Each structure stands twice: as C-alpha cells, then as structure tokens.
Amino acid sequence: MAEGMYHGSKAVNYLYKGSVKLYERPVAPNSIRFQFINNDLTLETLVAGTPEGFGTWTPMDGNGNVFDFTKTTTSWAGASNKSVLIGLKDASNKVLLSYHDFNVLDTNFYGVTDLTHLFRTSSTPYFKLHTCKLGFTNDVTTFQNAFTNCTSLTSVDRINSESAETFNSMFMGCTALTSLQPFTDTAVLENTSYMFSGCSSLVTAPVIHTDSVTTMRQMFRDCTSLTTVPDYATENVRLFGAETGTTTTSGMFYGCTSLEDLPEFSYNSAVSVLGMFRGCTNAKTGLTREYNKMAVAAGITNYYQAFTNCGTNTAEGLAQRQDIPESWGGDMIDEFG
C-alpha cells in the first residue's frame, strides 16, 4: 500500500509507486533534489516561501524530507556574487538553504550551461550543504564559484565536466572538504584559478584533465592540510602566479604548509611563477628539480619569491634551498647580488 504524507487534514498517497520510492527515480530536467536534515519543513512551508514564478516544489518522500525543486527556466546562474537560490525562503522569510541543513541527492541540469554562484552566498550564514551528487551536468561550461564558502560541504560525487571551460573559485572557502573523486575529462578547460583556495581540510587534490588549462593562480592557496597533488599536465599554463606585480599570495601553492613533495610540472609556456611555492615550509623534495626547470623556461619573467620559506622546516628542504637564488626566494646568493 502506498505511503502518504499529511498536509493539514489531507493525506497525499501518490508518493510511492510499488516498491520504488520516488526519490530513487531519475530527476526531471532542470531540477535539484534536496534532502533536508533534522527539520519540520512541509510542502506548504516550501511553496509559501518560493517567489512566484521562480519554480515549483514536489514532495518525493512521505516524511517531508526529500523534495524536487524545478525552475521555470534553465538559468541557474546567480548574480552579484549571490546564488540564484538565495530567492528560496521559508515561511519566516529566511533564506531557506542558510537556515536548514541539507544534502543534494541528485541534479539534472540538461541544457544548462552556467552554474556560476550556484550555492554561493555573499554573507553569513552560508548555505548548509553537507553532501552533493551532481547528476547531469554534461552541458555546463562554467562552474565558477559554484560551491564558494559552502563551509559544511564534505563530499561531492564525481563531476561530469566534459564541457567545462572554467572551474575558477569553484570550491573556494569549502573548509570541510577533504577530497574529491576524479573529474571527467574535458578538452576545453582553461581556468582553475582559486579552485580550492582556502580549502583548509583538503588532503588529496583530485585528478583533473588540465591539458588545455592556461591559468592556475591560487589554485591551492592556504590548503594547509594538502599532502598529495597529481602531476597535472601544465604544458599550456601561462600563469602559476600573477602576471605582473609582486603579490606573492597569488601563487598556486602559497601557504600549503603540509605539502612535503612538490609536484612535477612543465613550465614551457609559463610567464609567471610568482610566489608559487611560498610558505610550503615542510617541503622535502622537488625544490631543486622545479627551480632548475623554471630557470631555463624562456618565457618566465615574474619569479619573485617563488620559493620563499619553502622547505625551511626540513633538513632536506634547507639543503635544496642552497641551489635556489635569493631573488627566487632561496638561500643561494645571486651571482651579482
């Protein structure tokens, strides 16, 4: 017998069909399946808090926990550094996703190309998203700031990024995120700047297809728990730091204090390695190797403090710092210094 959900005095008995729960069925196009945690939300609460014309809520279980939200257009991009979902409010006129803990069980972004600021908010309290399964994202070209400042986020299922051109700031400030599954291949990805900046719990960097990437500025800035980084393809990367100026915080691995083995990269197209490994104080291997490759890369014009304070906490690092000129942030006196 189908189980129901009571709204007022009316029982709704269409939520299950046979033995298959509706929330186990595929998500309709242009929809997100939310699972609210430890709350007393009802369909009436959700509908009452939804701006007219913005979308519709459909209950997907009998306990008032799982709902599908379907937009009236395929536009999911926010504006002015705010998520489009900030328009979803509860009956108390509070931004729904900021005041209730939730998971995303599935999505279907068929035909959607832009997820900019999808779960981003510009001020506290941030969206209380814990886990997320991104389903159909095959058409998405930009994930910029999609999860910025989701400080409760611990995991995201493998992301289909075959059409992605930018991951700029995608997980910036996700302080609870520890790891991610490999990303699907993309032949058009250009920008991974700030992608994990401030992800202080990230231990292992995910596998990403980076053959066409041209900028990786601040990709792992202040990832203080980071220990493992793949040897990303960087043949086409121009910017590992800012192109001009002396702002060393723009470096790709600035402040990665737990990184012991520097990744092995190519610098054939590089223009800037400004502050790239600055503050990687526990580095043990790779300092001399990476400097030697940078030093012969004809295009590098900005290398200020690329190795400042890198390896200063380890005997192995201190020894290699003698091979790196002071102008690069090492301890070797420059030839004309």
Short mmCIF file of C-alpha atoms in Angstrom, two decimals:
data_model
loop_
_atom_site.label_atom_id
_atom_site.label_comp_id
_atom_site.label_asym_id
_atom_site.label_seq_id
_atom_site.Cartn_x
_atom_site.Cartn_y
_atom_site.Cartn_z
CA MET A 1 0.00 0.00 0.00
CA ALA A 2 1.34 3.43 -0.90
CA GLU A 3 2.55 5.54 1.96
CA GLY A 4 1.36 9.11 2.24
CA MET A 5 2.18 12.49 3.57
CA TYR A 6 -0.35 14.54 5.53
CA HIS A 7 -0.80 18.19 4.64
CA GLY A 8 -3.31 19.56 7.09
CA SER A 9 -6.13 17.01 7.15
CA LYS A 10 -5.48 15.69 3.65
CA ALA A 11 -3.43 12.57 3.01
CA VAL A 12 -1.33 12.56 -0.13
CA ASN A 13 -0.92 8.95 -1.23
CA TYR A 14 0.95 9.25 -4.51
CA LEU A 15 4.48 9.47 -3.18
CA TYR A 16 5.45 5.83 -3.72
CA LYS A 17 4.74 3.66 -6.71
CA GLY A 18 5.03 -0.05 -5.99
CA SER A 19 8.24 -0.77 -4.09
CA VAL A 20 10.24 2.01 -5.75
CA LYS A 21 10.49 5.25 -3.82
CA LEU A 22 10.06 8.35 -5.94
CA TYR A 23 13.27 9.90 -4.66
CA GLU A 24 15.13 6.92 -6.14
CA ARG A 25 13.74 7.72 -9.58
CA PRO A 26 15.59 9.93 -12.10
CA VAL A 27 15.40 13.65 -11.54
CA ALA A 28 13.39 15.62 -14.09
CA PRO A 29 15.29 18.08 -16.30
CA ASN A 30 16.07 21.46 -14.75
CA SER A 31 15.67 20.17 -11.21
CA ILE A 32 17.57 19.69 -7.95
CA ARG A 33 16.60 17.00 -5.43
CA PHE A 34 17.04 18.35 -1.89
CA GLN A 35 17.09 16.26 1.27
CA PHE A 36 16.53 18.46 4.30
CA ILE A 37 18.06 17.20 7.55
CA ASN A 38 16.53 17.42 11.02
CA ASN A 39 13.72 19.79 10.23
CA ASP A 40 9.95 20.10 10.20
CA LEU A 41 9.52 21.55 6.73
CA THR A 42 6.28 20.82 4.88
CA LEU A 43 5.28 21.31 1.28
CA GLU A 44 3.18 24.30 2.33
CA THR A 45 6.20 25.87 4.02
CA LEU A 46 8.28 25.46 0.89
CA VAL A 47 5.62 26.68 -1.53
CA ALA A 48 4.78 29.65 0.69
CA GLY A 49 8.40 30.67 0.72
CA THR A 50 9.00 30.33 -3.02
CA PRO A 51 8.81 33.55 -5.06
CA GLU A 52 6.02 33.49 -7.60
CA GLY A 53 7.16 32.17 -10.94
CA PHE A 54 10.58 31.13 -9.70
CA GLY A 55 9.87 27.40 -9.60
CA THR A 56 7.89 24.58 -8.02
CA TRP A 57 8.43 22.11 -5.17
CA THR A 58 7.39 18.45 -5.43
CA PRO A 59 7.49 16.12 -2.39
CA MET A 60 9.42 12.93 -3.07
CA ASP A 61 9.03 11.00 0.20
CA GLY A 62 6.47 10.53 2.95
CA ASN A 63 8.44 12.20 5.72
CA GLY A 64 8.72 15.76 4.48
CA ASN A 65 12.47 15.46 3.95
CA VAL A 66 13.02 14.99 0.21
CA PHE A 67 11.76 17.49 -2.35
CA ASP A 68 12.45 18.19 -6.00
CA PHE A 69 12.78 21.84 -6.90
CA THR A 70 12.23 22.62 -10.59
CA LYS A 71 12.96 26.00 -12.11
CA THR A 72 10.80 27.64 -14.72
CA THR A 73 13.84 28.49 -16.86
CA THR A 74 17.17 26.79 -17.48
CA SER A 75 19.08 29.68 -15.92
CA TRP A 76 20.77 28.66 -12.67
CA ALA A 77 23.50 31.32 -12.62
CA GLY A 78 23.45 33.81 -9.79
CA ALA A 79 24.49 37.46 -9.97
CA SER A 80 26.43 39.98 -7.88
CA ASN A 81 28.26 37.14 -6.10
CA LYS A 82 24.98 35.67 -4.85
CA SER A 83 23.33 32.36 -5.62
CA VAL A 84 20.10 32.39 -7.57
CA LEU A 85 18.85 30.05 -4.82
CA ILE A 86 19.01 32.84 -2.26
CA GLY A 87 15.50 33.64 -3.51
CA LEU A 88 14.21 30.45 -1.85
CA LYS A 89 12.84 31.44 1.55
CA ASP A 90 10.98 29.63 4.31
CA ALA A 91 7.73 30.74 5.93
CA SER A 92 9.68 33.08 8.23
CA ASN A 93 11.15 34.85 5.19
CA LYS A 94 14.61 33.46 5.95
CA VAL A 95 16.84 32.22 3.14
CA LEU A 96 15.85 28.56 3.19
CA LEU A 97 19.20 26.95 2.44
CA SER A 98 21.02 29.08 5.03
CA TYR A 99 18.77 28.07 7.92
CA HIS A 100 18.33 24.37 7.25
CA ASP A 101 20.94 21.62 6.88
CA PHE A 102 20.55 19.76 3.62
CA ASN A 103 22.07 17.35 1.11
CA VAL A 104 21.65 17.36 -2.65
CA LEU A 105 20.67 13.82 -3.65
CA ASP A 106 20.76 14.43 -7.40
CA THR A 107 20.50 17.08 -10.10
CA ASN A 108 19.51 17.29 -13.73
CA PHE A 109 20.93 20.33 -15.49
CA TYR A 110 20.02 19.23 -19.00
CA GLY A 111 20.57 22.16 -21.34
CA VAL A 112 22.08 24.30 -18.56
CA THR A 113 25.46 25.83 -19.43
CA ASP A 114 26.12 28.18 -16.49
CA LEU A 115 26.22 27.24 -12.78
CA THR A 116 28.00 30.40 -11.61
CA HIS A 117 27.36 31.04 -7.88
CA LEU A 118 25.00 28.04 -7.73
CA PHE A 119 25.32 27.56 -3.93
CA ARG A 120 27.26 30.72 -3.15
CA THR A 121 26.13 33.34 -0.67
CA SER A 122 27.92 36.60 -0.05
CA SER A 123 27.40 36.80 3.71
CA THR A 124 26.82 34.53 6.70
CA PRO A 125 25.10 32.24 7.37
CA TYR A 126 26.35 30.27 4.41
CA PHE A 127 24.35 27.54 2.74
CA LYS A 128 24.41 24.48 4.99
CA LEU A 129 25.09 21.98 2.24
CA HIS A 130 26.74 18.78 3.54
CA THR A 131 26.94 16.37 0.59
CA CYS A 132 26.16 16.79 -3.08
CA LYS A 133 25.58 14.48 -6.00
CA LEU A 134 25.76 16.32 -9.29
CA GLY A 135 23.92 14.27 -11.84
CA PHE A 136 23.57 15.55 -15.40
CA THR A 137 25.99 18.45 -15.91
CA ASN A 138 27.20 17.45 -19.37
CA ASP A 139 26.29 20.80 -20.93
CA VAL A 140 27.77 23.03 -18.22
CA THR A 141 30.64 25.26 -19.42
CA THR A 142 31.24 27.22 -16.21
CA PHE A 143 31.28 26.06 -12.59
CA GLN A 144 32.69 29.37 -11.38
CA ASN A 145 32.05 29.91 -7.64
CA ALA A 146 29.51 27.07 -7.72
CA PHE A 147 30.26 25.99 -4.12
CA THR A 148 32.12 29.03 -2.78
CA ASN A 149 32.01 29.25 1.03
CA CYS A 150 29.98 26.07 1.50
CA THR A 151 31.70 25.56 4.82
CA SER A 152 29.70 22.40 5.71
CA LEU A 153 30.40 20.61 2.42
CA THR A 154 32.28 17.34 2.95
CA SER A 155 31.84 15.48 -0.34
CA VAL A 156 30.74 15.86 -3.95
CA ASP A 157 30.17 12.92 -6.26
CA ARG A 158 32.21 12.70 -9.43
CA ILE A 159 31.53 15.75 -11.57
CA ASN A 160 30.76 15.39 -15.25
CA SER A 161 32.78 18.24 -16.66
CA GLU A 162 33.22 17.29 -20.29
CA SER A 163 32.12 20.74 -21.49
CA ALA A 164 33.70 22.77 -18.68
CA GLU A 165 35.78 25.81 -19.60
CA THR A 166 36.30 27.22 -16.11
CA PHE A 167 36.46 25.94 -12.54
CA ASN A 168 37.51 29.36 -11.26
CA SER A 169 36.85 29.55 -7.47
CA MET A 170 34.60 26.50 -7.68
CA PHE A 171 35.28 25.25 -4.13
CA MET A 172 36.91 28.35 -2.66
CA GLY A 173 36.42 28.50 1.11
CA CYS A 174 34.99 24.97 1.45
CA THR A 175 36.81 24.42 4.72
CA ALA A 176 35.30 20.97 5.48
CA LEU A 177 36.10 19.39 2.11
CA THR A 178 38.76 16.66 2.42
CA SER A 179 38.87 15.03 -1.02
CA LEU A 180 37.07 14.68 -4.34
CA GLN A 181 36.70 11.93 -6.89
CA PRO A 182 38.43 12.35 -10.28
CA PHE A 183 36.79 14.77 -12.68
CA THR A 184 35.70 13.56 -16.10
CA ASP A 185 37.93 14.57 -18.98
CA THR A 186 37.46 17.90 -20.70
CA ALA A 187 39.35 19.15 -23.72
CA VAL A 188 38.31 22.81 -23.31
CA LEU A 189 39.12 23.60 -19.65
CA GLU A 190 41.16 26.82 -19.40
CA ASN A 191 40.90 28.18 -15.86
CA THR A 192 41.39 26.51 -12.45
CA SER A 193 42.40 29.67 -10.56
CA TYR A 194 41.29 29.82 -6.90
CA MET A 195 39.55 26.48 -7.41
CA PHE A 196 40.41 25.15 -3.92
CA SER A 197 41.69 28.34 -2.31
CA GLY A 198 41.08 28.21 1.43
CA CYS A 199 40.09 24.52 1.47
CA SER A 200 41.97 24.01 4.71
CA SER A 201 40.86 20.38 5.20
CA LEU A 202 41.70 19.19 1.68
CA VAL A 203 44.28 16.40 1.95
CA THR A 204 44.36 14.96 -1.56
CA ALA A 205 43.93 17.03 -4.71
CA PRO A 206 41.64 15.39 -7.28
CA VAL A 207 42.65 14.19 -10.72
CA ILE A 208 41.67 16.83 -13.29
CA HIS A 209 42.27 16.81 -17.04
CA THR A 210 44.33 20.00 -17.42
CA ASP A 211 45.93 19.69 -20.86
CA SER A 212 44.32 22.91 -22.10
CA VAL A 213 44.47 24.94 -18.85
CA THR A 214 46.27 28.29 -19.11
CA THR A 215 45.95 29.69 -15.58
CA MET A 216 46.27 28.08 -12.15
CA ARG A 217 46.71 31.15 -9.93
CA GLN A 218 45.93 30.49 -6.24
CA MET A 219 44.50 27.10 -7.15
CA PHE A 220 45.52 25.66 -3.75
CA ARG A 221 46.25 28.79 -1.75
CA ASP A 222 46.15 28.15 2.02
CA CYS A 223 45.26 24.48 1.63
CA THR A 224 47.09 23.85 4.88
CA SER A 225 46.28 20.10 5.05
CA LEU A 226 47.24 19.30 1.45
CA THR A 227 49.76 16.46 1.17
CA THR A 228 49.13 14.86 -2.25
CA VAL A 229 48.96 16.56 -5.64
CA PRO A 230 48.86 14.82 -9.04
CA ASP A 231 51.45 15.80 -11.63
CA TYR A 232 48.97 17.87 -13.59
CA ALA A 233 49.55 18.47 -17.29
CA THR A 234 50.79 22.08 -17.40
CA GLU A 235 52.28 22.39 -20.89
CA ASN A 236 49.92 25.28 -21.69
CA VAL A 237 49.82 27.02 -18.30
CA ARG A 238 50.96 30.65 -18.52
CA LEU A 239 50.14 31.80 -15.03
CA PHE A 240 51.06 29.95 -11.85
CA GLY A 241 51.00 33.36 -10.15
CA ALA A 242 50.08 36.92 -11.08
CA GLU A 243 51.48 38.05 -14.43
CA THR A 244 52.66 41.40 -13.11
CA GLY A 245 53.34 42.92 -9.71
CA THR A 246 54.69 41.37 -6.51
CA THR A 247 51.58 39.95 -4.85
CA THR A 248 53.02 36.58 -3.84
CA THR A 249 49.71 35.39 -2.38
CA SER A 250 48.70 34.77 -5.99
CA GLY A 251 51.00 31.71 -6.07
CA MET A 252 49.45 28.34 -6.86
CA PHE A 253 50.59 26.62 -3.62
CA TYR A 254 51.02 29.66 -1.39
CA GLY A 255 50.69 28.62 2.27
CA CYS A 256 50.43 24.85 1.69
CA THR A 257 52.28 24.07 4.91
CA SER A 258 51.70 20.28 4.87
CA LEU A 259 52.97 19.68 1.32
CA GLU A 260 56.18 17.61 1.52
CA ASP A 261 56.68 16.55 -2.11
CA LEU A 262 56.41 19.31 -4.69
CA PRO A 263 54.56 18.15 -7.81
CA GLU A 264 56.50 17.78 -11.05
CA PHE A 265 55.28 20.29 -13.62
CA SER A 266 56.18 21.66 -17.05
CA TYR A 267 56.89 25.39 -17.38
CA ASN A 268 57.28 25.55 -21.16
CA SER A 269 54.50 28.12 -21.57
CA ALA A 270 54.88 29.85 -18.20
CA VAL A 271 55.14 33.60 -17.82
CA SER A 272 54.76 33.82 -14.03
CA VAL A 273 55.64 31.55 -11.09
CA LEU A 274 55.29 34.43 -8.63
CA GLY A 275 55.08 33.07 -5.05
CA MET A 276 54.27 29.63 -6.42
CA PHE A 277 55.62 27.53 -3.53
CA ARG A 278 55.94 30.29 -0.97
CA GLY A 279 55.16 29.10 2.55
CA CYS A 280 55.39 25.36 1.79
CA THR A 281 57.50 25.14 4.92
CA ASN A 282 57.53 21.34 5.25
CA ALA A 283 58.62 20.59 1.68
CA LYS A 284 61.30 17.89 1.44
CA THR A 285 61.60 17.02 -2.24
CA GLY A 286 61.32 18.75 -5.58
CA LEU A 287 62.70 22.21 -4.78
CA THR A 288 65.88 21.92 -6.86
CA ARG A 289 64.13 19.96 -9.59
CA GLU A 290 61.35 22.51 -10.08
CA TYR A 291 63.70 25.51 -9.86
CA ASN A 292 66.02 24.04 -12.49
CA LYS A 293 63.11 23.67 -14.92
CA MET A 294 61.82 27.17 -14.19
CA ALA A 295 65.26 28.71 -14.62
CA VAL A 296 65.58 27.54 -18.23
CA ALA A 297 61.99 28.42 -19.21
CA ALA A 298 62.49 31.32 -21.58
CA GLY A 299 59.07 32.88 -21.02
CA ILE A 300 59.17 33.29 -17.24
CA THR A 301 59.56 36.96 -16.37
CA ASN A 302 57.95 37.03 -12.92
CA TYR A 303 59.52 34.65 -10.43
CA TYR A 304 59.69 36.82 -7.30
CA GLN A 305 59.67 34.75 -4.08
CA ALA A 306 58.65 31.56 -5.87
CA PHE A 307 60.37 29.52 -3.11
CA THR A 308 60.30 31.92 -0.13
CA ASN A 309 60.01 29.92 3.13
CA CYS A 310 59.68 26.72 1.12
CA GLY A 311 61.31 23.77 2.90
CA THR A 312 62.53 25.84 5.83
CA ASN A 313 61.22 23.31 8.40
CA THR A 314 63.03 20.27 6.97
CA ALA A 315 66.69 19.33 6.62
CA GLU A 316 66.06 18.14 3.07
CA GLY A 317 64.38 21.41 2.14
CA LEU A 318 67.08 23.56 3.70
CA ALA A 319 69.75 21.71 1.73
CA GLN A 320 67.93 22.29 -1.57
CA ARG A 321 67.36 25.96 -0.82
CA GLN A 322 71.11 26.45 -1.33
CA ASP A 323 70.54 25.67 -5.03
CA ILE A 324 67.93 28.43 -5.44
CA PRO A 325 68.90 32.14 -5.78
CA GLU A 326 67.70 34.67 -3.25
CA SER A 327 65.82 36.51 -5.99
CA TRP A 328 63.67 33.39 -6.38
CA GLY A 329 63.20 33.08 -2.61
CA GLY A 330 66.03 30.63 -1.98
CA ASP A 331 69.23 30.95 0.04
CA MET A 332 71.85 30.95 -2.71
CA ILE A 333 73.44 34.39 -3.10
CA ASP A 334 72.67 35.73 -6.56
CA GLU A 335 75.62 35.93 -8.91
CA PHE A 336 75.51 39.72 -8.86
CA GLY A 337 73.63 40.01 -5.58
#
